[in-house]
Amino acid sequence: MNSLNDPYELSVGVPSVEGFRRLRTDAGLSDKDPEAVALALPNTWHGVVLQYEGEPVGMGRIIGDGGTAFQVVDICVQPAHQGRGLGKRIMAALTAELERRAPATAYVSLIADGPARFLYEKFGFADTATHDSIGMYRLMSESPGASRSGDEP
């Protein structure tokens, strides 16, 4: 889809706070607090925004320390534009930048939701379990001492 008739333009950068939140929720991802987004976006190591007729319809970001650890986040395309290889285009741009600028010893991670794993596998990402690792997370709104099984004394 890189022909002269291609209606999509991929540019380096991040969307506005409002655009970021809209892209995430339109694509079925969780919303984020506007103040948190305002803090996060300027700390993007590399980001891309996909536009259609001047409007953002997709995005992806890489965050990290710039040397040893990176994470691919916020990959999304609005549903009306899905199924056209646009997620692949976003990932290609992000991985090209990683290959260009990240040190060879850098660890790059991501969280794959559902069938998105098949897209990420095309770019060399593998299930961490095959490397004796397990992905973990913590939501800051949850207390680490709280029981999740309901069996508190």
PDB file of C-alpha atoms in Angstrom:
ATOM      1  CA  MET A   1       0.000   0.000   0.000  1.00  0.00           C
ATOM      2  CA  ASN A   2       2.836   2.407  -0.648  1.00  0.00           C
ATOM      3  CA  SER A   3       1.559   3.543  -4.039  1.00  0.00           C
ATOM      4  CA  LEU A   4       0.618   7.066  -5.050  1.00  0.00           C
ATOM      5  CA  ASN A   5      -3.035   6.095  -4.514  1.00  0.00           C
ATOM      6  CA  ASP A   6      -2.408   5.144  -0.882  1.00  0.00           C
ATOM      7  CA  PRO A   7      -4.791   7.220   1.266  1.00  0.00           C
ATOM      8  CA  TYR A   8      -2.798   6.544   4.447  1.00  0.00           C
ATOM      9  CA  GLU A   9       0.160   8.576   5.683  1.00  0.00           C
ATOM     10  CA  LEU A  10       2.474   7.283   8.392  1.00  0.00           C
ATOM     11  CA  SER A  11       4.451   9.940  10.236  1.00  0.00           C
ATOM     12  CA  VAL A  12       6.851   9.950  13.151  1.00  0.00           C
ATOM     13  CA  GLY A  13       5.385  11.361  16.346  1.00  0.00           C
ATOM     14  CA  VAL A  14       2.549  10.874  18.796  1.00  0.00           C
ATOM     15  CA  PRO A  15      -1.051  12.032  18.680  1.00  0.00           C
ATOM     16  CA  SER A  16      -2.529  14.644  20.992  1.00  0.00           C
ATOM     17  CA  VAL A  17      -3.724  13.525  24.411  1.00  0.00           C
ATOM     18  CA  GLU A  18      -7.316  13.503  23.142  1.00  0.00           C
ATOM     19  CA  GLY A  19      -6.312  11.693  19.930  1.00  0.00           C
ATOM     20  CA  PHE A  20      -4.380   9.074  21.892  1.00  0.00           C
ATOM     21  CA  ARG A  21      -7.334   8.343  24.162  1.00  0.00           C
ATOM     22  CA  ARG A  22      -9.772   8.202  21.241  1.00  0.00           C
ATOM     23  CA  LEU A  23      -7.561   5.849  19.211  1.00  0.00           C
ATOM     24  CA  ARG A  24      -7.189   3.484  22.169  1.00  0.00           C
ATOM     25  CA  THR A  25     -10.879   3.348  23.032  1.00  0.00           C
ATOM     26  CA  ASP A  26     -12.012   3.153  19.390  1.00  0.00           C
ATOM     27  CA  ALA A  27      -9.748   0.122  18.943  1.00  0.00           C
ATOM     28  CA  GLY A  28     -11.102  -1.556  22.083  1.00  0.00           C
ATOM     29  CA  LEU A  29      -8.132  -0.806  24.349  1.00  0.00           C
ATOM     30  CA  SER A  30      -8.584   0.649  27.819  1.00  0.00           C
ATOM     31  CA  ASP A  31      -8.869   4.388  28.286  1.00  0.00           C
ATOM     32  CA  LYS A  32      -6.128   6.213  30.168  1.00  0.00           C
ATOM     33  CA  ASP A  33      -6.347   9.201  32.484  1.00  0.00           C
ATOM     34  CA  PRO A  34      -5.647  12.414  30.507  1.00  0.00           C
ATOM     35  CA  GLU A  35      -3.066  13.604  33.047  1.00  0.00           C
ATOM     36  CA  ALA A  36      -1.221  10.274  32.789  1.00  0.00           C
ATOM     37  CA  VAL A  37      -1.270  10.457  28.990  1.00  0.00           C
ATOM     38  CA  ALA A  38       0.076  14.022  29.086  1.00  0.00           C
ATOM     39  CA  LEU A  39       3.010  12.759  31.177  1.00  0.00           C
ATOM     40  CA  ALA A  40       3.590   9.690  29.019  1.00  0.00           C
ATOM     41  CA  LEU A  41       3.545  10.973  25.453  1.00  0.00           C
ATOM     42  CA  PRO A  42       6.624  13.244  25.709  1.00  0.00           C
ATOM     43  CA  ASN A  43       8.599  10.266  27.057  1.00  0.00           C
ATOM     44  CA  THR A  44       8.024   8.201  23.927  1.00  0.00           C
ATOM     45  CA  TRP A  45      11.330   6.875  22.546  1.00  0.00           C
ATOM     46  CA  HIS A  46       9.791   6.533  19.090  1.00  0.00           C
ATOM     47  CA  GLY A  47       6.215   6.788  17.926  1.00  0.00           C
ATOM     48  CA  VAL A  48       4.245   6.740  14.708  1.00  0.00           C
ATOM     49  CA  VAL A  49       0.800   8.013  13.818  1.00  0.00           C
ATOM     50  CA  LEU A  50      -1.185   6.705  10.863  1.00  0.00           C
ATOM     51  CA  GLN A  51      -3.484   9.273   9.284  1.00  0.00           C
ATOM     52  CA  TYR A  52      -6.333   8.989   6.815  1.00  0.00           C
ATOM     53  CA  GLU A  53      -7.489  12.237   5.207  1.00  0.00           C
ATOM     54  CA  GLY A  54      -5.596  14.167   7.885  1.00  0.00           C
ATOM     55  CA  GLU A  55      -7.213  12.349  10.819  1.00  0.00           C
ATOM     56  CA  PRO A  56      -5.345   9.907  13.093  1.00  0.00           C
ATOM     57  CA  VAL A  57      -6.663   6.350  12.600  1.00  0.00           C
ATOM     58  CA  GLY A  58      -3.783   4.350  14.087  1.00  0.00           C
ATOM     59  CA  MET A  59      -0.645   4.602  16.179  1.00  0.00           C
ATOM     60  CA  GLY A  60       2.164   2.760  17.891  1.00  0.00           C
ATOM     61  CA  ARG A  61       4.865   3.718  20.364  1.00  0.00           C
ATOM     62  CA  ILE A  62       8.129   2.440  21.787  1.00  0.00           C
ATOM     63  CA  ILE A  63       9.009   3.386  25.329  1.00  0.00           C
ATOM     64  CA  GLY A  64      12.137   2.535  27.290  1.00  0.00           C
ATOM     65  CA  ASP A  65      15.463   3.628  28.651  1.00  0.00           C
ATOM     66  CA  GLY A  66      17.103   4.034  25.258  1.00  0.00           C
ATOM     67  CA  GLY A  67      19.756   1.401  25.912  1.00  0.00           C
ATOM     68  CA  THR A  68      18.861  -1.846  27.598  1.00  0.00           C
ATOM     69  CA  ALA A  69      15.081  -2.090  27.721  1.00  0.00           C
ATOM     70  CA  PHE A  70      12.292  -1.152  25.340  1.00  0.00           C
ATOM     71  CA  GLN A  71       8.592  -1.927  25.193  1.00  0.00           C
ATOM     72  CA  VAL A  72       6.294  -1.721  22.196  1.00  0.00           C
ATOM     73  CA  VAL A  73       2.966  -0.231  23.334  1.00  0.00           C
ATOM     74  CA  ASP A  74      -0.272   1.322  22.124  1.00  0.00           C
ATOM     75  CA  ILE A  75      -0.443  -0.475  18.777  1.00  0.00           C
ATOM     76  CA  CYS A  76      -3.929   0.194  17.481  1.00  0.00           C
ATOM     77  CA  VAL A  77      -5.936   0.876  14.354  1.00  0.00           C
ATOM     78  CA  GLN A  78      -9.526   2.094  14.337  1.00  0.00           C
ATOM     79  CA  PRO A  79     -11.930  -0.732  13.429  1.00  0.00           C
ATOM     80  CA  ALA A  80     -13.103   0.935  10.192  1.00  0.00           C
ATOM     81  CA  HIS A  81      -9.508   0.786   8.921  1.00  0.00           C
ATOM     82  CA  GLN A  82      -8.558  -2.681  10.149  1.00  0.00           C
ATOM     83  CA  GLY A  83      -7.870  -5.594   7.817  1.00  0.00           C
ATOM     84  CA  ARG A  84      -5.764  -3.522   5.411  1.00  0.00           C
ATOM     85  CA  GLY A  85      -2.283  -4.348   6.697  1.00  0.00           C
ATOM     86  CA  LEU A  86      -2.048  -1.111   8.663  1.00  0.00           C
ATOM     87  CA  GLY A  87      -1.030  -2.774  11.930  1.00  0.00           C
ATOM     88  CA  LYS A  88       1.764  -4.460   9.991  1.00  0.00           C
ATOM     89  CA  ARG A  89       2.780  -1.088   8.586  1.00  0.00           C
ATOM     90  CA  ILE A  90       2.928   0.445  12.077  1.00  0.00           C
ATOM     91  CA  MET A  91       4.965  -2.491  13.412  1.00  0.00           C
ATOM     92  CA  ALA A  92       7.327  -2.356  10.431  1.00  0.00           C
ATOM     93  CA  ALA A  93       8.065   1.308  11.138  1.00  0.00           C
ATOM     94  CA  LEU A  94       8.641   0.680  14.838  1.00  0.00           C
ATOM     95  CA  THR A  95      10.882  -2.355  14.361  1.00  0.00           C
ATOM     96  CA  ALA A  96      12.865  -0.560  11.665  1.00  0.00           C
ATOM     97  CA  GLU A  97      13.633   2.188  14.178  1.00  0.00           C
ATOM     98  CA  LEU A  98      14.612  -0.365  16.823  1.00  0.00           C
ATOM     99  CA  GLU A  99      16.936  -2.066  14.344  1.00  0.00           C
ATOM    100  CA  ARG A 100      18.428   1.297  13.395  1.00  0.00           C
ATOM    101  CA  ARG A 101      18.961   2.791  16.877  1.00  0.00           C
ATOM    102  CA  ALA A 102      18.657   0.233  19.671  1.00  0.00           C
ATOM    103  CA  PRO A 103      21.798  -1.544  20.877  1.00  0.00           C
ATOM    104  CA  ALA A 104      22.116  -5.186  19.801  1.00  0.00           C
ATOM    105  CA  THR A 105      21.876  -6.339  23.438  1.00  0.00           C
ATOM    106  CA  ALA A 106      18.617  -4.467  24.122  1.00  0.00           C
ATOM    107  CA  TYR A 107      15.599  -6.412  25.385  1.00  0.00           C
ATOM    108  CA  VAL A 108      12.382  -5.504  23.572  1.00  0.00           C
ATOM    109  CA  SER A 109       9.084  -6.634  25.042  1.00  0.00           C
ATOM    110  CA  LEU A 110       5.384  -6.235  24.372  1.00  0.00           C
ATOM    111  CA  ILE A 111       2.071  -7.596  25.571  1.00  0.00           C
ATOM    112  CA  ALA A 112       0.101  -9.313  22.812  1.00  0.00           C
ATOM    113  CA  ASP A 113      -3.672  -9.333  23.163  1.00  0.00           C
ATOM    114  CA  GLY A 114      -5.470 -12.239  21.499  1.00  0.00           C
ATOM    115  CA  PRO A 115      -4.760 -12.758  17.811  1.00  0.00           C
ATOM    116  CA  ALA A 116      -2.341  -9.792  17.716  1.00  0.00           C
ATOM    117  CA  ARG A 117       0.347 -12.333  18.638  1.00  0.00           C
ATOM    118  CA  PHE A 118       0.383 -13.485  15.002  1.00  0.00           C
ATOM    119  CA  LEU A 119       1.234  -9.968  13.829  1.00  0.00           C
ATOM    120  CA  TYR A 120       4.030  -9.633  16.379  1.00  0.00           C
ATOM    121  CA  GLU A 121       5.477 -13.050  15.561  1.00  0.00           C
ATOM    122  CA  LYS A 122       6.012 -11.815  11.980  1.00  0.00           C
ATOM    123  CA  PHE A 123       8.407  -9.238  13.455  1.00  0.00           C
ATOM    124  CA  GLY A 124      10.456 -11.725  15.472  1.00  0.00           C
ATOM    125  CA  PHE A 125       8.631 -11.586  18.804  1.00  0.00           C
ATOM    126  CA  ALA A 126       8.264 -14.879  20.671  1.00  0.00           C
ATOM    127  CA  ASP A 127       6.287 -16.116  23.656  1.00  0.00           C
ATOM    128  CA  THR A 128       8.377 -15.499  26.770  1.00  0.00           C
ATOM    129  CA  ALA A 129       7.397 -18.902  28.187  1.00  0.00           C
ATOM    130  CA  THR A 130       9.602 -20.564  25.568  1.00  0.00           C
ATOM    131  CA  HIS A 131      12.558 -18.772  27.201  1.00  0.00           C
ATOM    132  CA  ASP A 132      11.739 -19.781  30.786  1.00  0.00           C
ATOM    133  CA  SER A 133      10.238 -16.348  31.421  1.00  0.00           C
ATOM    134  CA  ILE A 134       6.754 -15.313  32.394  1.00  0.00           C
ATOM    135  CA  GLY A 135       5.171 -11.968  31.668  1.00  0.00           C
ATOM    136  CA  MET A 136       3.771 -10.227  34.731  1.00  0.00           C
ATOM    137  CA  TYR A 137       1.932  -7.000  35.413  1.00  0.00           C
ATOM    138  CA  ARG A 138       0.550  -4.877  38.208  1.00  0.00           C
ATOM    139  CA  LEU A 139      -2.104  -2.209  38.010  1.00  0.00           C
ATOM    140  CA  MET A 140      -1.229   0.637  40.350  1.00  0.00           C
ATOM    141  CA  SER A 141      -4.867   0.871  41.432  1.00  0.00           C
ATOM    142  CA  GLU A 142      -4.550  -2.575  43.055  1.00  0.00           C
ATOM    143  CA  SER A 143      -2.935  -2.976  46.453  1.00  0.00           C
ATOM    144  CA  PRO A 144      -0.118  -5.583  46.318  1.00  0.00           C
ATOM    145  CA  GLY A 145      -1.156  -7.058  49.667  1.00  0.00           C
ATOM    146  CA  ALA A 146      -4.823  -7.533  48.740  1.00  0.00           C
ATOM    147  CA  SER A 147      -6.015 -11.058  48.236  1.00  0.00           C
ATOM    148  CA  ARG A 148      -7.329 -11.760  44.764  1.00  0.00           C
ATOM    149  CA  SER A 149      -8.963 -15.051  45.716  1.00  0.00           C
ATOM    150  CA  GLY A 150     -11.283 -13.703  48.365  1.00  0.00           C
ATOM    151  CA  ASP A 151      -9.747 -15.856  51.126  1.00  0.00           C
ATOM    152  CA  GLU A 152      -8.549 -13.085  53.418  1.00  0.00           C
ATOM    153  CA  PRO A 153      -8.607 -14.033  57.124  1.00  0.00           C
TER     154      PRO A 153
END
